[in-house]
mmCIF file of C-alpha atoms in Angstrom:
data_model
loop_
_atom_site.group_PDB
_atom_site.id
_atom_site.type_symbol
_atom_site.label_atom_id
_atom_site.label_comp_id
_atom_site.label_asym_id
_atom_site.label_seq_id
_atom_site.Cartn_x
_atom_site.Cartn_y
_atom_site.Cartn_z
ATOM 1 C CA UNK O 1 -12.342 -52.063 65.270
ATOM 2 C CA UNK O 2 -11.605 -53.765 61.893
ATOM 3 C CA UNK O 3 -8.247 -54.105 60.544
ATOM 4 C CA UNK O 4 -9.270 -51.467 57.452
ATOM 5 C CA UNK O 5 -10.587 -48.561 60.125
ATOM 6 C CA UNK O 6 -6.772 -49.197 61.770
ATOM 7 C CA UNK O 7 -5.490 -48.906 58.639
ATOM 8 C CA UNK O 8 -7.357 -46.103 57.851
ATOM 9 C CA UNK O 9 -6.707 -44.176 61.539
ATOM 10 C CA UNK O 10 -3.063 -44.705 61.279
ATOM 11 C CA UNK O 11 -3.064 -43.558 57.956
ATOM 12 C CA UNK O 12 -4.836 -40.014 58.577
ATOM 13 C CA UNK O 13 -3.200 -39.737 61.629
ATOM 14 C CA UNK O 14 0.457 -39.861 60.670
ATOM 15 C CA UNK O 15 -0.048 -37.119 58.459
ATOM 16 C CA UNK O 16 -2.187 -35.169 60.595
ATOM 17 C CA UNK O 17 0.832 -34.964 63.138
ATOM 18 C CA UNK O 18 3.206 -34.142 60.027
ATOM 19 C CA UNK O 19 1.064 -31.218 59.387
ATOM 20 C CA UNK O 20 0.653 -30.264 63.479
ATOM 21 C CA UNK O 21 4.484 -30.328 63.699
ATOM 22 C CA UNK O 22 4.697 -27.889 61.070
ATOM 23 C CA UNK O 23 2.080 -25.559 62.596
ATOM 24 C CA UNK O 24 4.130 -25.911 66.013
ATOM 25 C CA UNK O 25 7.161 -25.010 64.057
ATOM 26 C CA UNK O 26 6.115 -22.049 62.597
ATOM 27 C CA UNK O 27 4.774 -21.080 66.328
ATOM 28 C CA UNK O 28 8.102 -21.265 67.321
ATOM 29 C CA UNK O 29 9.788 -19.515 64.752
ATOM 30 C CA UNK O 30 7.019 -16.447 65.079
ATOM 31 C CA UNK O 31 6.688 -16.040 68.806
ATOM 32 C CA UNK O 32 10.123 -18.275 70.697
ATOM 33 C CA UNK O 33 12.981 -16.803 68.048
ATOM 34 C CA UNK O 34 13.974 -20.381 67.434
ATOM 35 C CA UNK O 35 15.273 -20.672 63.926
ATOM 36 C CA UNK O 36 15.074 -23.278 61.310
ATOM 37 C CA UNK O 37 18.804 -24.129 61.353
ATOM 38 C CA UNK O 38 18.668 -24.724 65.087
ATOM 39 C CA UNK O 39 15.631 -26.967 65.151
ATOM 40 C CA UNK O 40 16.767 -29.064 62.203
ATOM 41 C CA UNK O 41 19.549 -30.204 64.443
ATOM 42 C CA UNK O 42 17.678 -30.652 67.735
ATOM 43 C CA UNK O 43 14.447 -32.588 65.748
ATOM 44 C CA UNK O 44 16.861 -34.715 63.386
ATOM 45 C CA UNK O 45 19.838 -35.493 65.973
ATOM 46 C CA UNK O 46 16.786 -36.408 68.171
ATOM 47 C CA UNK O 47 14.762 -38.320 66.647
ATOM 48 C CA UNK O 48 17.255 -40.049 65.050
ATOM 49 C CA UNK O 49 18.705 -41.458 68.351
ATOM 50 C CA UNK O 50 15.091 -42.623 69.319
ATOM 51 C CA UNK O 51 14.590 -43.922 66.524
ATOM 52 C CA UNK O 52 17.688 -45.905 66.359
ATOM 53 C CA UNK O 53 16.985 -47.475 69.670
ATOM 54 C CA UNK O 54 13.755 -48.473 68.703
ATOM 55 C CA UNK O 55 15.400 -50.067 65.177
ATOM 56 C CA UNK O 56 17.395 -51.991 66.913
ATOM 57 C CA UNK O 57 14.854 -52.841 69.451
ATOM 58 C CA UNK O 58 12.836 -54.212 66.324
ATOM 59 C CA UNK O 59 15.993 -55.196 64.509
ATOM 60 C CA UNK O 60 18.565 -56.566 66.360
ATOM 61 C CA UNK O 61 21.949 -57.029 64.303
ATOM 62 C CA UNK O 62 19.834 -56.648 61.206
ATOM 63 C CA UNK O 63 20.021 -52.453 61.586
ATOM 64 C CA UNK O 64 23.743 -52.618 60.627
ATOM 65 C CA UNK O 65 23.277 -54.605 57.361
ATOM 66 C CA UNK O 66 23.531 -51.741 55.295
ATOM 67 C CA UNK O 67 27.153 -51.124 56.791
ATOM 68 C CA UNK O 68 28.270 -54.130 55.169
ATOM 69 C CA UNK O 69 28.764 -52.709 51.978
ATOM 70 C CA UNK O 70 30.434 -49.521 51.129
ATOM 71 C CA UNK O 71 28.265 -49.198 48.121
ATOM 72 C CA UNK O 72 24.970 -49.210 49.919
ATOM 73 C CA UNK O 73 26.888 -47.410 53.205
ATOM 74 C CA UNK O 74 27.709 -44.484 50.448
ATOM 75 C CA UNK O 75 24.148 -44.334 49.105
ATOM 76 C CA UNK O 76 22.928 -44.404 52.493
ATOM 77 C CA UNK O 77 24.868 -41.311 53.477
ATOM 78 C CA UNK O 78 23.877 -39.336 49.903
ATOM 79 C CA UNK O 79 20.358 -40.165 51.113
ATOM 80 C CA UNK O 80 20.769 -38.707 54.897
ATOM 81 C CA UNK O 81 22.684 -35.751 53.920
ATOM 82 C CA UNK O 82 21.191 -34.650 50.353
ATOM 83 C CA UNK O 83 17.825 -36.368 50.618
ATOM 84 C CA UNK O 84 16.457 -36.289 54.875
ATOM 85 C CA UNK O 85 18.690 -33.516 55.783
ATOM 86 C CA UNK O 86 17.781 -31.087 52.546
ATOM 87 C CA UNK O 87 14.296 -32.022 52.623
ATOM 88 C CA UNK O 88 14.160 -30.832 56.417
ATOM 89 C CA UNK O 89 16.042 -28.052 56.394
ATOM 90 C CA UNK O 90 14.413 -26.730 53.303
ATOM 91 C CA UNK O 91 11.318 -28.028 54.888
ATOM 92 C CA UNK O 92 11.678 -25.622 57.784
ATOM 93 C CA UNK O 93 13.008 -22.777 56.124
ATOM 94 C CA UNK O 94 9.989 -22.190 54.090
ATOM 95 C CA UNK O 95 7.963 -22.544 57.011
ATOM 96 C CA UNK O 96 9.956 -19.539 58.375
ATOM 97 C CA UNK O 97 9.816 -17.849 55.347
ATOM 98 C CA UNK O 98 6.198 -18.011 54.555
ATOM 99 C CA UNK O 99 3.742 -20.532 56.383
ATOM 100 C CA UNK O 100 3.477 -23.988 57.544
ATOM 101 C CA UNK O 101 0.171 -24.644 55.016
ATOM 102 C CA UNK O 102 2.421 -22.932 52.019
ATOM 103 C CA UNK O 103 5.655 -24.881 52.813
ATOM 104 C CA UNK O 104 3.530 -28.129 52.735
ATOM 105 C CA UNK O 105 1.574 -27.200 50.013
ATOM 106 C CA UNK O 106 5.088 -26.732 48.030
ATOM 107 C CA UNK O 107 6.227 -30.005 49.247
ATOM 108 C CA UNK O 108 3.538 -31.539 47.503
ATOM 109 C CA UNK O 109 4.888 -30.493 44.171
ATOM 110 C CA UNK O 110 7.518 -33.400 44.620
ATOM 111 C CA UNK O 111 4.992 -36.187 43.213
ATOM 112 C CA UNK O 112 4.818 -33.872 39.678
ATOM 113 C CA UNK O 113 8.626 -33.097 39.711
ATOM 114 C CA UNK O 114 8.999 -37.332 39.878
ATOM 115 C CA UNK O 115 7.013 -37.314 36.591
ATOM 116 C CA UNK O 116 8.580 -34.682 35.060
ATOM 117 C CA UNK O 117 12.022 -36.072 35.841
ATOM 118 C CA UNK O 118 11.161 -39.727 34.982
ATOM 119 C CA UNK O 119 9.429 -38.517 31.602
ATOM 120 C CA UNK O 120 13.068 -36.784 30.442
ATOM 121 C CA UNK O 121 14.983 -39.610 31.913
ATOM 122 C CA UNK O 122 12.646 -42.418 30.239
ATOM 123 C CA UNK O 123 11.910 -40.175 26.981
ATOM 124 C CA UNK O 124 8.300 -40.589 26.912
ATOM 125 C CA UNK O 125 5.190 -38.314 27.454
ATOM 126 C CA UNK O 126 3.852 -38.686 30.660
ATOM 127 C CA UNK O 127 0.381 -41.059 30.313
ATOM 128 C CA UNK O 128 -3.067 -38.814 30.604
ATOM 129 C CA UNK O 129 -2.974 -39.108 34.856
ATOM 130 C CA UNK O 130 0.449 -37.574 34.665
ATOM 131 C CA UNK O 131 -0.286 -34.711 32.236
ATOM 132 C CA UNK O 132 -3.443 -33.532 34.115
ATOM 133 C CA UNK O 133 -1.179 -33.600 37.688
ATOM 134 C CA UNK O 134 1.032 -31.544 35.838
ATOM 135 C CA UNK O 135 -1.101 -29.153 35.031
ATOM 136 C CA UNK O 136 -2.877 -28.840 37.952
ATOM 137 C CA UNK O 137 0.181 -28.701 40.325
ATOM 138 C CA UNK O 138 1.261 -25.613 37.792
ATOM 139 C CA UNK O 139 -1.913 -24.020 38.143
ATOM 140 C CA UNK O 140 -2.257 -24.284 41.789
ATOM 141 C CA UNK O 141 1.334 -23.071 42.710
ATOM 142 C CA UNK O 142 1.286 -20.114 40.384
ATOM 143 C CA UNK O 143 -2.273 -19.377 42.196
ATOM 144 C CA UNK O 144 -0.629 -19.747 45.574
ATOM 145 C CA UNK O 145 2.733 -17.647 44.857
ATOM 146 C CA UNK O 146 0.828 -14.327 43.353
ATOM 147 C CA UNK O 147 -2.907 -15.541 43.898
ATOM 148 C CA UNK O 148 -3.789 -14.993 40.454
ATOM 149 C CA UNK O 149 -2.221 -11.692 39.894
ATOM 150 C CA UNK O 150 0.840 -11.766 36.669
ATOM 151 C CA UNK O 151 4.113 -9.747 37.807
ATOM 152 C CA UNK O 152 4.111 -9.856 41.372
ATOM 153 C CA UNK O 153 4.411 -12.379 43.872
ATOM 154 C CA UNK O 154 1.948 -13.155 47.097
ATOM 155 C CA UNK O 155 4.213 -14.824 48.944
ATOM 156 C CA UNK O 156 8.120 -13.418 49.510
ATOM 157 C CA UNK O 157 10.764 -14.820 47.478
ATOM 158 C CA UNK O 158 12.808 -16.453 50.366
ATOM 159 C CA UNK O 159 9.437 -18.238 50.685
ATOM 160 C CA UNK O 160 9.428 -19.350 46.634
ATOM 161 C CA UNK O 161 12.998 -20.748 46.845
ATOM 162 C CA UNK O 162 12.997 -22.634 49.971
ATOM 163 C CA UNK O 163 9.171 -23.884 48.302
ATOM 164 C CA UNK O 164 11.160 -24.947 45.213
ATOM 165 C CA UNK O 165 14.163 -26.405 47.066
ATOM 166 C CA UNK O 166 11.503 -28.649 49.356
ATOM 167 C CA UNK O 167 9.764 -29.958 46.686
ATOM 168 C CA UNK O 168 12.970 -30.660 44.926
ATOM 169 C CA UNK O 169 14.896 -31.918 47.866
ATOM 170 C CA UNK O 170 11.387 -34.170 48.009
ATOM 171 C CA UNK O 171 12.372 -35.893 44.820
ATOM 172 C CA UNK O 172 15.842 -36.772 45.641
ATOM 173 C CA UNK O 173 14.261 -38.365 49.145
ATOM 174 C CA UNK O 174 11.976 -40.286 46.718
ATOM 175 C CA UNK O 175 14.172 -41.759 44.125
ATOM 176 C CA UNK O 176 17.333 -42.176 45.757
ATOM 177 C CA UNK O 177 15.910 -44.698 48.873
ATOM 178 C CA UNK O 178 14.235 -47.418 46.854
ATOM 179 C CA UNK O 179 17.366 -49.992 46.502
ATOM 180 C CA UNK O 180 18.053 -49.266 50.119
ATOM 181 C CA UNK O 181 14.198 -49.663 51.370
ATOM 182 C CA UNK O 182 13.946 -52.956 49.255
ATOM 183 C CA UNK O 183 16.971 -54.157 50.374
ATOM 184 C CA UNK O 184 17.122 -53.568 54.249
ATOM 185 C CA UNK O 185 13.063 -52.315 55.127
ATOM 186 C CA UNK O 186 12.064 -48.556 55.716
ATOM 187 C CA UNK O 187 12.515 -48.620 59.332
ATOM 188 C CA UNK O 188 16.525 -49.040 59.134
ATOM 189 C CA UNK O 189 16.752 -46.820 56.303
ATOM 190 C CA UNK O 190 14.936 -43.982 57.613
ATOM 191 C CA UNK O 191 16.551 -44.323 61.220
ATOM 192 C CA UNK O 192 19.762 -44.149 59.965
ATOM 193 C CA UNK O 193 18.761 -41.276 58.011
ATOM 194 C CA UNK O 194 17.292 -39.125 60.467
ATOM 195 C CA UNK O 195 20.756 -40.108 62.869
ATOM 196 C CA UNK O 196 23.324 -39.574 60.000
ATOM 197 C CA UNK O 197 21.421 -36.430 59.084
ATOM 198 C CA UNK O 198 21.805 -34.802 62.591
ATOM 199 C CA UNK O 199 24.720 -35.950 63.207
ATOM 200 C CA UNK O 200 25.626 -34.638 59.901
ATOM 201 C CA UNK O 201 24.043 -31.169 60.614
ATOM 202 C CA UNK O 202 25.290 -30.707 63.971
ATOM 203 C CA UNK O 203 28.884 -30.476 62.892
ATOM 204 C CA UNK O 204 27.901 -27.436 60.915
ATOM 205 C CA UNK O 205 25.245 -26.197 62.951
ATOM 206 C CA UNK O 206 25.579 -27.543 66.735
ATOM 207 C CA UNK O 207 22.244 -27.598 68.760
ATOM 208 C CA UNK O 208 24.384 -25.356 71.588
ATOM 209 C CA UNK O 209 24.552 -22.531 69.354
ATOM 210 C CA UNK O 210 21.732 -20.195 68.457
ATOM 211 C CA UNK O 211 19.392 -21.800 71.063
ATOM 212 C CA UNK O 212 16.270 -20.081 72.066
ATOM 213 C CA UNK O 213 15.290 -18.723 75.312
ATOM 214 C CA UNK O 214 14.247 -22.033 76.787
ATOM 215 C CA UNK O 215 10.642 -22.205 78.543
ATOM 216 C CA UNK O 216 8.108 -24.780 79.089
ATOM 217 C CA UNK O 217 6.225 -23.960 76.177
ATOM 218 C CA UNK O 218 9.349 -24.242 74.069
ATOM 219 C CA UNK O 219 10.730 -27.083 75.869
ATOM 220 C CA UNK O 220 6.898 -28.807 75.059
ATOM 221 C CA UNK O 221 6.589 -27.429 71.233
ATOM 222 C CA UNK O 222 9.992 -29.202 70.619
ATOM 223 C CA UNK O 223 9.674 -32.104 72.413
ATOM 224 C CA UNK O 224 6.318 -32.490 70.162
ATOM 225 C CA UNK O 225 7.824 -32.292 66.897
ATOM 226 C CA UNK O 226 10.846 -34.652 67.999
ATOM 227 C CA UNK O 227 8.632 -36.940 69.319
ATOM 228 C CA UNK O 228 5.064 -36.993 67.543
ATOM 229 C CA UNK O 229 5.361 -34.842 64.941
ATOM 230 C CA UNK O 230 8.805 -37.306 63.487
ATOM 231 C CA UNK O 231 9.285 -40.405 65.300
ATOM 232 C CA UNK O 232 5.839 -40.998 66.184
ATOM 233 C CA UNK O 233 3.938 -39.740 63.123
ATOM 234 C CA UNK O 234 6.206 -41.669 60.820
ATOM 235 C CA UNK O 235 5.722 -45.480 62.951
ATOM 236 C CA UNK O 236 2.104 -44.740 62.917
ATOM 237 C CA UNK O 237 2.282 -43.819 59.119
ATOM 238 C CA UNK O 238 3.958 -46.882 58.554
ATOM 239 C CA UNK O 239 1.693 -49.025 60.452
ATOM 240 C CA UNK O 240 -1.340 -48.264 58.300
ATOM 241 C CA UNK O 241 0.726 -50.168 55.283
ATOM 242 C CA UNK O 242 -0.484 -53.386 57.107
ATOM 243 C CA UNK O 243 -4.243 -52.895 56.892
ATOM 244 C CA UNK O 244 -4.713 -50.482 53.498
ATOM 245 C CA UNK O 245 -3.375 -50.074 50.066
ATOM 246 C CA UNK O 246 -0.802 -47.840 48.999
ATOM 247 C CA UNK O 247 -3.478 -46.054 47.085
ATOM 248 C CA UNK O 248 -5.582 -45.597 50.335
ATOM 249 C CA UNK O 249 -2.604 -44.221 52.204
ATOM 250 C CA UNK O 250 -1.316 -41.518 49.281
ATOM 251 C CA UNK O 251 -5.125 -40.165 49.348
ATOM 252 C CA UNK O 252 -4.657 -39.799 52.921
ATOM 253 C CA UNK O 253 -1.487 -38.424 52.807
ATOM 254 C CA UNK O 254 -3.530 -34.934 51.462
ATOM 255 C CA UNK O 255 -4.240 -34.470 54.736
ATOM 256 C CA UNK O 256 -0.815 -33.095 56.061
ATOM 257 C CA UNK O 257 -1.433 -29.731 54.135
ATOM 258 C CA UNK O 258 -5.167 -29.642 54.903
ATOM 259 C CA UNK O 259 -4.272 -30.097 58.957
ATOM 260 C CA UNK O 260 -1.081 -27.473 58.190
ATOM 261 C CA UNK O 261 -3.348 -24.984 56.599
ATOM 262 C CA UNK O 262 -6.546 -24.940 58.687
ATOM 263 C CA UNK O 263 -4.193 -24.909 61.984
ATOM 264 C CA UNK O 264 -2.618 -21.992 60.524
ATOM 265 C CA UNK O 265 -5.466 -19.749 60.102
ATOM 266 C CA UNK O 266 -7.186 -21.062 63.201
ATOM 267 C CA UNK O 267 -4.368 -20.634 65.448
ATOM 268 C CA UNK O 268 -1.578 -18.315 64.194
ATOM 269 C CA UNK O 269 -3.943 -15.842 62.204
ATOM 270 C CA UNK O 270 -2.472 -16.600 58.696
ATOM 271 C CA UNK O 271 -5.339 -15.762 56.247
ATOM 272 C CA UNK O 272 -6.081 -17.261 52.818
ATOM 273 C CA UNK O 273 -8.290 -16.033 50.724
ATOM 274 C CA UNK O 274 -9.844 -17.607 48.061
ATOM 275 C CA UNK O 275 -7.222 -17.989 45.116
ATOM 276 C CA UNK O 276 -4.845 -19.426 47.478
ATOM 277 C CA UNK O 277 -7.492 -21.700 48.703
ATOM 278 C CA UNK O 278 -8.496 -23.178 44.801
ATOM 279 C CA UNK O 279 -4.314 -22.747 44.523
ATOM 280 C CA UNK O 280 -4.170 -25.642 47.234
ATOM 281 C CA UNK O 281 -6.904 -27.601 46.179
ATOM 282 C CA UNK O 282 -5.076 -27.944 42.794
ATOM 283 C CA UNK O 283 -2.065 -29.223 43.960
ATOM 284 C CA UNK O 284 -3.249 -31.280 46.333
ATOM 285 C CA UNK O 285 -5.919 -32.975 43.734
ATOM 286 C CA UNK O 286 -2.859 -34.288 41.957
ATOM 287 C CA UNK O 287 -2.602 -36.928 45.105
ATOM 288 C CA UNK O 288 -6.225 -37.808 43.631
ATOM 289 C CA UNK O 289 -5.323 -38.309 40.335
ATOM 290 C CA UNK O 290 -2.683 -40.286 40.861
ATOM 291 C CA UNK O 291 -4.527 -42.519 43.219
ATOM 292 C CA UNK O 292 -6.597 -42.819 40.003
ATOM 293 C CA UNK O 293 -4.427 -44.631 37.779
ATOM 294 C CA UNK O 294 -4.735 -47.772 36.278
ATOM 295 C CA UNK O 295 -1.622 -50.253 37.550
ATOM 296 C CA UNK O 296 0.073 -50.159 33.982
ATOM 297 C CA UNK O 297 -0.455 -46.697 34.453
ATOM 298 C CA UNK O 298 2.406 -46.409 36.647
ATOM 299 C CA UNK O 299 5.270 -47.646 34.633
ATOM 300 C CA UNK O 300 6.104 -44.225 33.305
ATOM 301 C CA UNK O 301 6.983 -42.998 37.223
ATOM 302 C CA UNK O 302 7.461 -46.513 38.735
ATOM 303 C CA UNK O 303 11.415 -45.229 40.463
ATOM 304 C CA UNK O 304 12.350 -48.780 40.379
ATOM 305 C CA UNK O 305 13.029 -47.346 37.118
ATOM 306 C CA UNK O 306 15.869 -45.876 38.120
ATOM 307 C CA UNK O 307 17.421 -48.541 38.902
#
């Protein structure tokens, strides 16, 4: 196998195991009565410990760099609490309150938010690539909240908010790691992220309260989205940076909702019709678009801007 069709494998399949996890999460929530609060801690406290030991596995010493200096140790902890820990809990919580295909759907919106927010902070119209992902990602969500229909909403509102607050918490996971990632790699950054951020949660929300009624089936789905659909899916993800372009991997990346959606229907009868399905096209199209764009095309949402 050549190094691209790697490249290429590791890229679709990281997000196809993002987009399984969520399926198996929404399982859970509809048929186990595990709730989102509960799982946040067990996936995040999890995972976070595996992939700690692997860090420093890969690491050595290096993993505790970012210690060194209470400036990046603060930033670090903003990042694991506000960014990682809101973007999975909010994550999760839509899935509960609507579907795993919506909820990732609505976490796609964070790419257009990042435009939006760098074109206020940078005070300049977003180029011609930008403007049409706006557009589109408008079009598509309004098309996937009331499929079409002005007044009334297709989806509930706990569904809407927690959408919003993904997307948004999506952004703040975007701009706030780039120092950090440049500075001391991905791998340490996310690890400590996922550790800080259960440790974090657990204090508010312990995994011994609320649990489920445990079963194999449980005790499998959970071990699944600890495992492959976080620590696994995200090494594999990050593997396919060494064989393909950025550009290759964020075209890829589209299929996390596709997986999310078509599991849904397939598996845990949730049924879209056909405004919902043009809805998701749309926003996931903007991932095309932006793949599009010329290299100075990116200044107006390169986030080492905000720097």
């Amino acid at each position: 196998m050549s190094d691209k069709a790697k490249g290429i494998l590791c890229a679709m399949t990281g997000p196809l195991l993002f987009g399984i996890s969520g399926t198996v999460a929404q399982s859970l929530f509809q048929n186990s009565g595990v709730t989102a609060p509960w799982l946040v801690s067990v996936r995040l406290l999890g995972s976070g410990i595996l992939m700690i030991l692997f860090s420093y596995f890969r690491l050595g010493s290096q993993l505790f760099d970012v210690w060194k200096n209470w400036r990046t140790a603060l930033l670090l902890v903003c990042l694991a609490i506000f960014g990682m820990l809101g973007n999975q809990l909010t994550y999760f919580e839509a899935i509960a309150h609507s579907n795993a295909g919506t909820a990732t759907v609505m976490q796609f919106l964070a790419p257009t938010l990042i435009i939006i927010y760098f074109a206020i902070v940078n005070r300049r119209w977003p180029g011609r690539a930008d403007a049409v992902s706006v557009v589109l990602a408008t079009i598509g969500t309004f098309l996937i909240t009331t499929h079409g229909q002005f007044g009334s909403l297709a989806i509930s509102k706990g569904g809407l908010i927690w959408g919003i607050l993904t997307a948004l918490s999506g952004v703040v996971y975007a701009i706030l790691p780039v120092s950090l990632v440049l500075q001391f790699g991905s791998l340490a950054t996310t690890s400590w992220c996922m550790l800080i951020g259960g440790v974090g949660f657990n204090l508010y929300h312990p995994v011994w309260v609320g649990q489920p009624r445990f079963t194999l089936a449980v005790d499998l789905k959970v071990a699944f989205i600890i495992l492959f659909g976080t620590m696994f899916a995200y090494l594999i993800f990050m593997q396919s940076l060494k064989y393909v372009s950025p550009t290759t991997m964020s075209l890829l990346d589209a299929f996390e909702p596709v997986s999310a959606a078509i599991l849904g229907v397939l598996f845990l009868g949730v049924h879209m019709d056909g405004v919902e399905i043009l809805g998701t096209l749309l926003v996931i199209s903007t991932v095309f678009v932006q793949a599009m764009k010329t290299p100075n095309q990116y200044e107006s949402t390169d986030l080492n801007q905000s720097n």
